[in-house]
mmCIF file of C-alpha atoms in Angstrom:
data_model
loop_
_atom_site.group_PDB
_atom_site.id
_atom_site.type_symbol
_atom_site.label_atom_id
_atom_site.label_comp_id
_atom_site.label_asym_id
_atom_site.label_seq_id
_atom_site.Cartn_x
_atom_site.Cartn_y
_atom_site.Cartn_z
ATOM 1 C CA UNK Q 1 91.427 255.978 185.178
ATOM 2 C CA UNK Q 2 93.257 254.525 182.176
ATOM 3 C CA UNK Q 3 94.355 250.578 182.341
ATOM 4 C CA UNK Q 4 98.094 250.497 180.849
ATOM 5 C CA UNK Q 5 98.738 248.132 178.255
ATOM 6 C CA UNK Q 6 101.381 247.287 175.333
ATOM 7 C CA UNK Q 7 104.943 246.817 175.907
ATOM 8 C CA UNK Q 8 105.955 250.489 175.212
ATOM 9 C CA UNK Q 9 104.164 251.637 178.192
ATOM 10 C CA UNK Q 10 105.921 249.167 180.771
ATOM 11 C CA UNK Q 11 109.691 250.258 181.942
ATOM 12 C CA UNK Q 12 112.859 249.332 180.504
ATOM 13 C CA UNK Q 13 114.366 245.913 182.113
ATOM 14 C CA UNK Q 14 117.554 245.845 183.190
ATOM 15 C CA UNK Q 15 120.317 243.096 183.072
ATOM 16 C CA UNK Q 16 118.637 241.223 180.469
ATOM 17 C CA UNK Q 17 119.557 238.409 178.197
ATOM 18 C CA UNK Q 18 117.693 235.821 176.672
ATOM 19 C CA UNK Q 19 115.541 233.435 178.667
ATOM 20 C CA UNK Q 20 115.817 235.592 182.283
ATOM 21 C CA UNK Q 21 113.599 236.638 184.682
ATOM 22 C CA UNK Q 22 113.580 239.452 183.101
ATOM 23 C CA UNK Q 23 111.913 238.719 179.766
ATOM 24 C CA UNK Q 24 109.117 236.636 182.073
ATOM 25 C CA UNK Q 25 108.289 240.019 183.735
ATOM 26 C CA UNK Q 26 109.857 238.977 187.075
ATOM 27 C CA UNK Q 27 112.555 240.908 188.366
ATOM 28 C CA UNK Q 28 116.184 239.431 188.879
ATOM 29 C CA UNK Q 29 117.812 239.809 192.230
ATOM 30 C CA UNK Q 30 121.424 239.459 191.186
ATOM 31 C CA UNK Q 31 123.208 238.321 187.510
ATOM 32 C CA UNK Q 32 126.676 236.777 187.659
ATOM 33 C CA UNK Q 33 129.332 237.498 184.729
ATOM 34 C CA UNK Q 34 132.832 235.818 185.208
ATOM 35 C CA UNK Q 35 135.856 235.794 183.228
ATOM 36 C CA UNK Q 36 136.931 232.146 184.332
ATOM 37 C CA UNK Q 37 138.772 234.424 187.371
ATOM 38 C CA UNK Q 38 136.808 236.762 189.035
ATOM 39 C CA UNK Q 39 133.022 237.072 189.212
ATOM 40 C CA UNK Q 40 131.134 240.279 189.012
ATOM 41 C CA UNK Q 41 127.915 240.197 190.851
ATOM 42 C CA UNK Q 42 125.052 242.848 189.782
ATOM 43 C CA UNK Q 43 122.090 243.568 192.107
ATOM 44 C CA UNK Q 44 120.097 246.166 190.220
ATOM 45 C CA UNK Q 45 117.227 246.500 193.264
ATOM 46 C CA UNK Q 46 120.615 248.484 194.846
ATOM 47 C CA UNK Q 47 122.086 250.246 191.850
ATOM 48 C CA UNK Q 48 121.426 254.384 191.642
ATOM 49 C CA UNK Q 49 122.670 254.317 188.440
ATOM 50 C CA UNK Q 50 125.582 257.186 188.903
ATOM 51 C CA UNK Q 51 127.651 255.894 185.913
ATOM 52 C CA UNK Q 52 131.018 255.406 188.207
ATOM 53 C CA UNK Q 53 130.693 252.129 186.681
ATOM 54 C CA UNK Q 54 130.981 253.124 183.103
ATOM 55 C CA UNK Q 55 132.901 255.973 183.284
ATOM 56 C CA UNK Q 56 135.717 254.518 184.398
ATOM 57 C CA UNK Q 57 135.432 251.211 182.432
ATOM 58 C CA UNK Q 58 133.274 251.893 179.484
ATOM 59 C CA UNK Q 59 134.456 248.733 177.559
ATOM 60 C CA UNK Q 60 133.088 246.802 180.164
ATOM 61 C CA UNK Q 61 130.127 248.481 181.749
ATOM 62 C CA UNK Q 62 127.530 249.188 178.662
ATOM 63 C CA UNK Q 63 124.200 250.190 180.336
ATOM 64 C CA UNK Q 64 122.560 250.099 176.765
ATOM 65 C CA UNK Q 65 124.006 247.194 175.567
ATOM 66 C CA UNK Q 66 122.740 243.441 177.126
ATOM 67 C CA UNK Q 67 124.715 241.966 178.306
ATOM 68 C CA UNK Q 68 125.984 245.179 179.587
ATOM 69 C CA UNK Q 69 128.935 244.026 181.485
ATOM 70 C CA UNK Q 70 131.565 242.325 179.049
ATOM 71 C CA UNK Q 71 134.317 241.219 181.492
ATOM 72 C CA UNK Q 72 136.527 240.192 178.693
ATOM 73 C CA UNK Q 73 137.239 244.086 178.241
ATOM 74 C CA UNK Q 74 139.659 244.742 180.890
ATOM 75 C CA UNK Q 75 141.879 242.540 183.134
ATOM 76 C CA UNK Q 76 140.779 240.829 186.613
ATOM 77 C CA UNK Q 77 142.261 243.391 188.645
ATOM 78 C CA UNK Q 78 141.100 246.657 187.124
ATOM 79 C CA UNK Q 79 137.940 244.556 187.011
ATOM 80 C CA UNK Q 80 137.886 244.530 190.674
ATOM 81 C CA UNK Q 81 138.819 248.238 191.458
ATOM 82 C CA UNK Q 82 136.489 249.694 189.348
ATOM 83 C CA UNK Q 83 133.917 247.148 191.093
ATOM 84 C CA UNK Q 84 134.610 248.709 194.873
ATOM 85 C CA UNK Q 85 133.973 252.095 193.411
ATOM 86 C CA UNK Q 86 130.180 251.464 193.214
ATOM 87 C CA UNK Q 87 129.022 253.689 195.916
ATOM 88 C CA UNK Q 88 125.490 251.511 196.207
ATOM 89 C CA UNK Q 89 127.196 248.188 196.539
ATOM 90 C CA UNK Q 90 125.291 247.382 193.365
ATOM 91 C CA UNK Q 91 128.046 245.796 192.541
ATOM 92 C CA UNK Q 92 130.239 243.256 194.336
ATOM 93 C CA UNK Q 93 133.037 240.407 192.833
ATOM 94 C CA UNK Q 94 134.378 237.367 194.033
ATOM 95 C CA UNK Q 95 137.692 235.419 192.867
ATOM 96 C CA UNK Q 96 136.446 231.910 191.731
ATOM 97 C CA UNK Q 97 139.208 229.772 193.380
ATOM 98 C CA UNK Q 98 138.347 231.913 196.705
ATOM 99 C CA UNK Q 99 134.629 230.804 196.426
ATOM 100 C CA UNK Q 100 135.429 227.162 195.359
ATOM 101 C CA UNK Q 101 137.441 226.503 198.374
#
């Protein structure tokens, strides 16, 4: 039996961004990206990774790219629909004045 080491041999993280969990080797359990109006919330322990996401907003939803959700790509509402199409509820949003309240 073979020990595994070196980075190349350990799966891809995803989310990511600079100073996570991630980069520590601990897995996140949701990441947060607002626009200043709505807030999309990612939990990737529930995503299947179908692509619904991207397909339907690819200037948003970048799965190679980190961050790979840019909400400044589209406006708060299609924001939103495309965000109920996740079938895993991977995905989920809130509007910020709704929370704040």
């Amino acid at each position: 039996m073979s020990k595994l080491t070196g980075a190349a041999q350990q799966p891809l993280p995803l989310g990511g961004g600079e100073g996570d969990a991630i980069n520590s080797g601990v897995p996140i359990e949701s990441r947060e990206y607002t626009n200043g109006e709505v807030t999309i919330v990612w939990k990737p322990k529930l995503c299947v990774h179908s692509g619904i996401c991207a397909r339907g907003l690819p200037l948003v939803f970048k799965p190679r790219e980190r961050p790979w959700i840019v909400v400044g790509q589209a406006t708060t509402n299609e924001l939103v629909e495309q965000v109920q199409r996740c079938p895993s509820g991977a995905l989920s949003c809130y509007m910020n004045a709704e929370k704040g309240e």
